[in-house]
XYZ file of C-alpha atoms in Angstrom:
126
model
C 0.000 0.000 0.000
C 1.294 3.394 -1.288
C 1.956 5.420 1.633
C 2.372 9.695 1.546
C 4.014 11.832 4.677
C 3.771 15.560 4.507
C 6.307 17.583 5.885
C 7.298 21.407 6.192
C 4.303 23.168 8.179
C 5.121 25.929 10.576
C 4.256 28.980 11.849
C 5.034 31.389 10.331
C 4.759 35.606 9.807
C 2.496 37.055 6.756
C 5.033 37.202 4.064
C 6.930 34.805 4.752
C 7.418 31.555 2.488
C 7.382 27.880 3.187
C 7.915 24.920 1.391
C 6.316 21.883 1.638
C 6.934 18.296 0.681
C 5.328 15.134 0.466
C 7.764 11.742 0.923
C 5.946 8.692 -0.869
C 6.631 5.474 0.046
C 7.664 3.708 -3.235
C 8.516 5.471 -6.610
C 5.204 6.038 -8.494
C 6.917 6.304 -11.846
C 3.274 5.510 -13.791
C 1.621 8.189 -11.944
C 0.685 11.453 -13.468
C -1.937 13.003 -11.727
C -0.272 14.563 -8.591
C -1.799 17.708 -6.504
C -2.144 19.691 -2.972
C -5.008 20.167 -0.986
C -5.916 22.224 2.001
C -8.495 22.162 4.878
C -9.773 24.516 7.633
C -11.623 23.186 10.473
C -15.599 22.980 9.797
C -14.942 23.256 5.311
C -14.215 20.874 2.662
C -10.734 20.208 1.108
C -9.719 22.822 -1.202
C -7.745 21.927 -4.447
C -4.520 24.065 -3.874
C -2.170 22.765 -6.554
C -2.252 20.059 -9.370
C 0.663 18.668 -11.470
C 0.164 16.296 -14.699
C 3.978 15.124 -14.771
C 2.390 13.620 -18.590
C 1.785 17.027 -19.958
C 3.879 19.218 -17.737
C 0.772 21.095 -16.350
C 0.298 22.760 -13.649
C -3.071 24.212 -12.133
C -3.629 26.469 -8.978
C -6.511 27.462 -6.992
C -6.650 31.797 -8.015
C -5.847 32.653 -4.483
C -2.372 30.959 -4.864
C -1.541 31.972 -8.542
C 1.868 33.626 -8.688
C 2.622 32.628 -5.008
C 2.829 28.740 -4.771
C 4.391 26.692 -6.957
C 4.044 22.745 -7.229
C 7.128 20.136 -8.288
C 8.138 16.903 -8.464
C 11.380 15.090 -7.984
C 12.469 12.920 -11.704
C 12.039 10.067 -9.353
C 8.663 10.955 -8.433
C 9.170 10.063 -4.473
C 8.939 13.599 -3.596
C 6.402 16.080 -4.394
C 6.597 19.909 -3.386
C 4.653 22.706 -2.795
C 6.789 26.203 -2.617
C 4.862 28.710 -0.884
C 5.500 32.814 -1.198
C 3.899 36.011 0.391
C 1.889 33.983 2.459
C -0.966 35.819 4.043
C -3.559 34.576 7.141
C -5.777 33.325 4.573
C -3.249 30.558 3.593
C -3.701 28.913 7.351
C -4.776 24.973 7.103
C -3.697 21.764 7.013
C -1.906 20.771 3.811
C -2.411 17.376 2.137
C -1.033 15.859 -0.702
C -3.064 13.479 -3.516
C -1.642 11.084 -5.769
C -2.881 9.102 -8.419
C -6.452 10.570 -9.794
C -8.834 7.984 -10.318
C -10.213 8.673 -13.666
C -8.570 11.432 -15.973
C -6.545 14.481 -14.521
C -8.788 17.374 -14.088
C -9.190 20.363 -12.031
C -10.971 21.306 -9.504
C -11.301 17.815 -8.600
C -12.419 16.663 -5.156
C -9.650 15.466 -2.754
C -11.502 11.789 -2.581
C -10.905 11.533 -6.446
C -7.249 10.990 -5.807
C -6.295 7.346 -4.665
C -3.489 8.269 -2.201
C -3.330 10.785 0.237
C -1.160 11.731 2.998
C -1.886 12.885 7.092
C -1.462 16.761 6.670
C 0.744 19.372 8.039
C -0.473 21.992 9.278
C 0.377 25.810 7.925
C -0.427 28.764 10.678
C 0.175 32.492 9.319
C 0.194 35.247 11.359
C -0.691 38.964 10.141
């Protein structure tokens, strides 16, 4: 069983950037569908970041456009999420998908991903 381990939350100062990554447990060299999520107490997961290693393309949420960025390792064990100008909003746990079940779209719903890690959480402070 695929496993996924977030890493890289903190607290942290409006402004300031973070980066994120997400350790899988085996190389997933057939996978293509790859993204970030986040979640605030009492909502449902929002689609952060999405990565089609086929194609090359990206996708982000608008709130993150020109702030976060989303990689991959070539040996697709380690996925990344680089995080800029953070602001309060940005505060959440932070998930990571892999694997879309179906074709790679966007939005797509956390539970259309077939792996998913624990979360990390993200605090920002104004």
């Amino acid at each position: 069983q695929v496993q996924l381990w977030e890493s890289g939350g903190a607290s942290v100062q409006a402004g300031g950037s973070l980066r994120l990554s997400c350790e899988v447990s085996e190389p997933m060299v057939n996978t293509r569908c790859w993204a970030w999520y986040r979640q605030v107490p009492g909502k449902e997961p929002e689609g952060v970041a999405t990565l089609n290693t086929g194609s090359g393309d990206t996708r982000y949420v608008n709130s993150v456009k020109g702030r976060f960025t989303i990689s991959i390792d070539g040996a697709k064990k380690r996925l990344f999420l680089q995080m800029n100008s953070l602001k309060p909003d940005d505060t959440a746990t932070y998930y990571c998908a892999a694997q879309c079940i179906g074709s790679w779209q966007w939005p797509a719903r956390m539970s259309s991903y077939r792996y998913r890690g624990q979360g990390t959480q993200v605090a920002v402070s104004s």
